[in-house]
mmCIF file of C-alpha atoms in Angstrom:
data_model
loop_
_atom_site.group_PDB
_atom_site.id
_atom_site.type_symbol
_atom_site.label_atom_id
_atom_site.label_comp_id
_atom_site.label_asym_id
_atom_site.label_seq_id
_atom_site.Cartn_x
_atom_site.Cartn_y
_atom_site.Cartn_z
ATOM 1 C CA MET A 637 -65.689 -68.483 -25.369
ATOM 2 C CA ASN A 638 -65.333 -64.728 -25.093
ATOM 3 C CA ASP A 639 -68.734 -63.877 -26.481
ATOM 4 C CA LYS A 640 -71.702 -63.560 -24.222
ATOM 5 C CA LEU A 641 -73.704 -66.765 -23.900
ATOM 6 C CA HIS A 642 -77.459 -66.482 -24.333
ATOM 7 C CA ILE A 643 -79.248 -68.950 -22.091
ATOM 8 C CA VAL A 644 -82.725 -69.436 -23.493
ATOM 9 C CA PHE A 645 -85.104 -71.086 -21.045
ATOM 10 C CA VAL A 646 -88.071 -72.811 -22.691
ATOM 11 C CA ALA A 647 -91.094 -73.265 -20.433
ATOM 12 C CA ASP A 648 -93.337 -76.269 -19.908
ATOM 13 C CA ILE A 649 -97.166 -76.341 -20.209
ATOM 14 C CA PHE A 650 -97.522 -73.864 -17.338
ATOM 15 C CA GLY A 651 -95.799 -71.164 -19.404
ATOM 16 C CA ILE A 652 -93.810 -68.209 -18.078
ATOM 17 C CA THR A 653 -95.124 -68.166 -14.523
ATOM 18 C CA HIS A 654 -93.717 -66.267 -11.564
ATOM 19 C CA GLU A 655 -92.151 -69.565 -10.404
ATOM 20 C CA PHE A 656 -90.539 -70.158 -13.811
ATOM 21 C CA LYS A 657 -89.073 -66.642 -13.845
ATOM 22 C CA SER A 658 -87.638 -67.198 -10.353
ATOM 23 C CA LEU A 659 -86.011 -70.473 -11.457
ATOM 24 C CA CYS A 660 -84.486 -68.836 -14.556
ATOM 25 C CA GLN A 661 -83.154 -65.934 -12.483
ATOM 26 C CA GLU A 662 -81.661 -68.307 -9.927
ATOM 27 C CA VAL A 663 -79.888 -70.370 -12.606
ATOM 28 C CA THR A 664 -78.663 -67.225 -14.401
ATOM 29 C CA SER A 665 -77.361 -65.669 -11.158
ATOM 30 C CA ALA A 666 -75.426 -68.848 -10.351
ATOM 31 C CA ILE A 667 -73.869 -68.998 -13.844
ATOM 32 C CA GLU A 668 -73.128 -65.257 -13.964
ATOM 33 C CA GLN A 669 -70.540 -65.682 -11.246
ATOM 34 C CA ALA A 670 -68.359 -67.580 -13.729
ATOM 35 C CA LEU A 671 -69.425 -66.411 -17.196
ATOM 36 C CA ARG A 672 -70.923 -63.567 -19.185
ATOM 37 C CA VAL A 673 -74.477 -64.664 -19.808
ATOM 38 C CA GLU A 674 -77.777 -63.191 -20.807
ATOM 39 C CA CYS A 675 -81.076 -64.841 -19.978
ATOM 40 C CA GLN A 676 -84.099 -65.113 -22.256
ATOM 41 C CA MET A 677 -87.362 -66.931 -21.644
ATOM 42 C CA ILE A 678 -89.704 -68.481 -24.186
ATOM 43 C CA GLY A 679 -93.171 -69.728 -23.309
ATOM 44 C CA PRO A 680 -95.977 -71.257 -25.350
ATOM 45 C CA TYR A 681 -98.584 -68.548 -24.771
ATOM 46 C CA GLN A 682 -98.968 -65.114 -26.351
ATOM 47 C CA LYS A 683 -100.917 -64.071 -23.280
ATOM 48 C CA GLN A 684 -99.882 -65.929 -20.152
ATOM 49 C CA PRO A 685 -102.931 -67.381 -18.310
ATOM 50 C CA LYS A 686 -103.294 -66.157 -14.715
ATOM 51 C CA SER A 687 -102.973 -69.634 -13.243
ATOM 52 C CA PHE A 688 -103.979 -73.262 -13.679
ATOM 53 C CA ASP A 689 -105.850 -75.338 -11.109
ATOM 54 C CA SER A 690 -103.818 -78.439 -11.924
ATOM 55 C CA GLU A 691 -101.273 -79.954 -14.278
ATOM 56 C CA GLN A 692 -104.168 -81.619 -16.111
ATOM 57 C CA ALA A 693 -105.783 -78.207 -16.698
ATOM 58 C CA ALA A 694 -102.455 -76.786 -17.925
ATOM 59 C CA TYR A 695 -101.944 -79.756 -20.251
ATOM 60 C CA GLN A 696 -105.438 -79.416 -21.705
ATOM 61 C CA TYR A 697 -104.984 -75.666 -22.249
ATOM 62 C CA PHE A 698 -101.609 -76.184 -23.943
ATOM 63 C CA THR A 699 -102.990 -78.935 -26.192
ATOM 64 C CA GLU A 700 -106.025 -76.878 -27.237
ATOM 65 C CA GLN A 701 -104.323 -73.485 -27.591
ATOM 66 C CA VAL A 702 -100.838 -74.321 -28.895
ATOM 67 C CA GLY A 703 -99.678 -77.916 -29.398
ATOM 68 C CA LEU A 704 -96.141 -79.148 -29.939
ATOM 69 C CA ALA A 705 -95.765 -78.249 -33.630
ATOM 70 C CA ASP A 706 -96.732 -74.608 -33.040
ATOM 71 C CA TYR A 707 -94.496 -74.406 -29.974
ATOM 72 C CA VAL A 708 -91.550 -75.459 -32.159
ATOM 73 C CA LYS A 709 -92.392 -72.574 -34.541
ATOM 74 C CA ILE A 710 -92.632 -70.089 -31.639
ATOM 75 C CA ILE A 711 -89.174 -71.107 -30.377
ATOM 76 C CA GLU A 712 -87.659 -71.029 -33.872
ATOM 77 C CA GLN A 713 -89.031 -67.554 -34.532
ATOM 78 C CA GLN A 714 -87.829 -66.154 -31.192
ATOM 79 C CA LEU A 715 -84.376 -67.727 -31.575
ATOM 80 C CA SER A 716 -83.966 -66.105 -34.998
ATOM 81 C CA VAL A 717 -83.588 -62.674 -33.367
ATOM 82 C CA ILE A 718 -80.944 -63.814 -30.852
ATOM 83 C CA SER A 719 -77.454 -63.791 -32.347
ATOM 84 C CA GLY A 720 -74.314 -65.465 -31.012
ATOM 85 C CA ASN A 721 -73.876 -68.543 -28.851
ATOM 86 C CA LYS A 722 -77.048 -69.972 -27.383
ATOM 87 C CA LEU A 723 -77.833 -72.659 -24.847
ATOM 88 C CA LEU A 724 -81.428 -73.865 -24.833
ATOM 89 C CA VAL A 725 -82.686 -75.190 -21.492
ATOM 90 C CA GLY A 726 -86.119 -76.774 -21.854
ATOM 91 C CA PHE A 727 -88.508 -78.328 -19.384
ATOM 92 C CA SER A 728 -91.014 -81.072 -20.216
ATOM 93 C CA VAL A 729 -92.848 -80.081 -23.438
ATOM 94 C CA GLY A 730 -90.359 -77.209 -23.850
ATOM 95 C CA GLY A 731 -87.572 -79.784 -24.066
ATOM 96 C CA SER A 732 -89.600 -81.925 -26.464
ATOM 97 C CA ALA A 733 -90.060 -78.888 -28.727
ATOM 98 C CA ILE A 734 -86.302 -78.212 -28.539
ATOM 99 C CA TRP A 735 -85.609 -81.850 -29.521
ATOM 100 C CA GLN A 736 -87.756 -81.447 -32.631
ATOM 101 C CA LEU A 737 -86.248 -78.038 -33.452
ATOM 102 C CA CYS A 738 -82.651 -79.244 -33.045
ATOM 103 C CA SER A 739 -83.328 -82.083 -35.478
ATOM 104 C CA ASN A 740 -84.246 -79.656 -38.282
ATOM 105 C CA ASN A 741 -81.709 -79.162 -41.064
ATOM 106 C CA ILE A 742 -81.837 -75.392 -40.689
ATOM 107 C CA VAL A 743 -80.815 -75.383 -37.046
ATOM 108 C CA ASP A 744 -78.334 -72.757 -35.847
ATOM 109 C CA LYS A 745 -74.861 -74.237 -35.263
ATOM 110 C CA ASN A 746 -74.047 -71.872 -32.352
ATOM 111 C CA LEU A 747 -76.378 -73.908 -30.206
ATOM 112 C CA ASP A 748 -76.402 -76.464 -27.416
ATOM 113 C CA ALA A 749 -79.433 -77.912 -25.647
ATOM 114 C CA ILE A 750 -80.301 -79.354 -22.251
ATOM 115 C CA CYS A 751 -83.767 -80.909 -21.893
ATOM 116 C CA PHE A 752 -85.344 -81.882 -18.579
ATOM 117 C CA TYR A 753 -87.896 -84.733 -18.375
ATOM 118 C CA SER A 754 -89.080 -84.248 -21.951
ATOM 119 C CA SER A 755 -91.382 -87.247 -22.177
ATOM 120 C CA GLN A 756 -92.774 -86.551 -25.679
ATOM 121 C CA ILE A 757 -89.333 -87.422 -27.077
ATOM 122 C CA ARG A 758 -90.437 -91.057 -26.774
ATOM 123 C CA HIS A 759 -92.625 -90.426 -29.853
ATOM 124 C CA MET A 760 -89.685 -88.870 -31.751
ATOM 125 C CA THR A 761 -86.781 -91.246 -31.144
ATOM 126 C CA GLN A 762 -86.170 -91.441 -34.898
ATOM 127 C CA LEU A 763 -85.036 -87.792 -34.913
ATOM 128 C CA MET A 764 -81.335 -86.910 -34.707
ATOM 129 C CA PRO A 765 -80.396 -83.594 -33.070
ATOM 130 C CA LYS A 766 -77.862 -81.655 -35.163
ATOM 131 C CA VAL A 767 -76.339 -80.011 -32.066
ATOM 132 C CA PRO A 768 -75.048 -81.363 -28.733
ATOM 133 C CA THR A 769 -78.145 -82.240 -26.701
ATOM 134 C CA ARG A 770 -78.212 -83.468 -23.109
ATOM 135 C CA LEU A 771 -81.347 -85.178 -21.829
ATOM 136 C CA ILE A 772 -81.948 -85.168 -18.073
ATOM 137 C CA LEU A 773 -84.306 -88.121 -17.664
ATOM 138 C CA PRO A 774 -86.444 -88.620 -14.554
ATOM 139 C CA ALA A 775 -86.110 -91.598 -12.206
ATOM 140 C CA SER A 776 -89.260 -93.091 -13.723
ATOM 141 C CA GLU A 777 -92.347 -92.201 -15.748
ATOM 142 C CA GLN A 778 -95.903 -93.374 -15.163
ATOM 143 C CA HIS A 779 -96.779 -94.090 -18.794
ATOM 144 C CA PHE A 780 -93.599 -95.530 -20.304
ATOM 145 C CA SER A 781 -90.241 -97.138 -19.574
ATOM 146 C CA ILE A 782 -87.243 -94.831 -19.167
ATOM 147 C CA THR A 783 -84.964 -97.816 -19.869
ATOM 148 C CA GLU A 784 -86.644 -98.389 -23.241
ATOM 149 C CA LEU A 785 -86.333 -94.695 -24.084
ATOM 150 C CA LYS A 786 -82.633 -94.702 -23.177
ATOM 151 C CA ASN A 787 -82.042 -97.791 -25.325
ATOM 152 C CA ALA A 788 -83.777 -96.129 -28.280
ATOM 153 C CA LEU A 789 -81.458 -93.098 -28.006
ATOM 154 C CA LEU A 790 -78.117 -94.750 -27.249
ATOM 155 C CA ASP A 791 -76.868 -94.714 -30.846
ATOM 156 C CA LYS A 792 -77.157 -90.930 -31.297
ATOM 157 C CA PRO A 793 -73.677 -89.354 -31.108
ATOM 158 C CA SER A 794 -74.986 -85.829 -30.449
ATOM 159 C CA VAL A 795 -77.079 -86.952 -27.449
ATOM 160 C CA THR A 796 -75.910 -87.361 -23.846
ATOM 161 C CA LEU A 797 -78.250 -89.182 -21.476
ATOM 162 C CA GLU A 798 -78.350 -88.543 -17.750
ATOM 163 C CA GLN A 799 -80.934 -90.130 -15.469
ATOM 164 C CA CYS A 800 -81.640 -88.381 -12.169
ATOM 165 C CA ASP A 801 -83.248 -89.510 -8.899
ATOM 166 C CA PHE A 802 -86.236 -87.199 -9.225
ATOM 167 C CA LEU A 803 -89.605 -87.296 -10.967
ATOM 168 C CA HIS A 804 -91.086 -85.450 -13.952
ATOM 169 C CA GLY A 805 -91.595 -81.808 -12.961
ATOM 170 C CA PHE A 806 -89.079 -81.690 -10.112
ATOM 171 C CA MET A 807 -87.754 -78.277 -11.226
ATOM 172 C CA ASN A 808 -91.210 -76.646 -11.277
ATOM 173 C CA GLN A 809 -92.701 -75.429 -7.980
ATOM 174 C CA LEU A 810 -96.193 -75.782 -9.486
ATOM 175 C CA SER A 811 -95.720 -79.474 -10.226
ATOM 176 C CA GLN A 812 -96.880 -82.136 -7.773
ATOM 177 C CA ASN A 813 -93.429 -83.728 -8.257
ATOM 178 C CA TYR A 814 -91.482 -80.569 -7.350
ATOM 179 C CA ASP A 815 -88.440 -81.446 -5.257
ATOM 180 C CA SER A 816 -86.597 -78.536 -3.662
ATOM 181 C CA TYR A 817 -83.433 -80.575 -3.073
ATOM 182 C CA GLY A 818 -83.465 -81.869 -6.662
ATOM 183 C CA CYS A 819 -84.072 -78.385 -8.000
ATOM 184 C CA GLN A 820 -81.136 -76.889 -6.069
ATOM 185 C CA HIS A 821 -78.911 -79.813 -7.078
ATOM 186 C CA TYR A 822 -79.678 -79.250 -10.766
ATOM 187 C CA ILE A 823 -79.232 -75.488 -10.550
ATOM 188 C CA LYS A 824 -75.655 -76.266 -9.434
ATOM 189 C CA ARG A 825 -75.388 -78.997 -12.084
ATOM 190 C CA LEU A 826 -76.470 -76.570 -14.809
ATOM 191 C CA THR A 827 -73.826 -74.098 -13.682
ATOM 192 C CA GLY A 828 -71.183 -76.809 -14.033
ATOM 193 C CA LEU A 829 -72.457 -78.005 -17.403
ATOM 194 C CA VAL A 830 -72.581 -74.494 -18.838
ATOM 195 C CA SER A 831 -69.063 -73.770 -17.584
ATOM 196 C CA GLU A 832 -67.798 -76.982 -19.208
ATOM 197 C CA GLN A 833 -69.467 -76.140 -22.523
ATOM 198 C CA CYS A 834 -68.022 -72.665 -22.524
ATOM 199 C CA VAL A 835 -64.411 -73.519 -21.785
#
């Protein structure tokens, strides 16, 4: 792939925080050593809130102010102005929105997706992504069975499943499940995956 790759990071319920920007920059810097890339960030909020006291507060704000269906529209609209090859990297609800978007008939073909711990996908297992989509599943989830989710998705040829040893939110410093080792491991893993996809 000679063209520049646009890596589009799609935020979770916390939005485009300082911590999210740092993560995106770290991933982009690692990948830039091997490939020509440009980084874009998409978040759910028109005006980023200053901070949230807890994940519960962030979840409530997201649910009241945006919701999944509107987040899908926000991503779709922002992607429409980015031309060329794109890799979507989504976290939690950002990944769930990507899953829904990539299952639309009008989806851009110059697209790949990687979704981290996107738990809402369990309500959308009937959807079929039209582009290569890799799901990084957590070690476990409090409210549902990862094994059952994997079994529900096994027959989808466009989907690659990968279960990690870390919990939901391990890439986000603001999450109670943040894991610095896991985060660094998956920054390296992303670099490898992007390189593979671009060969």
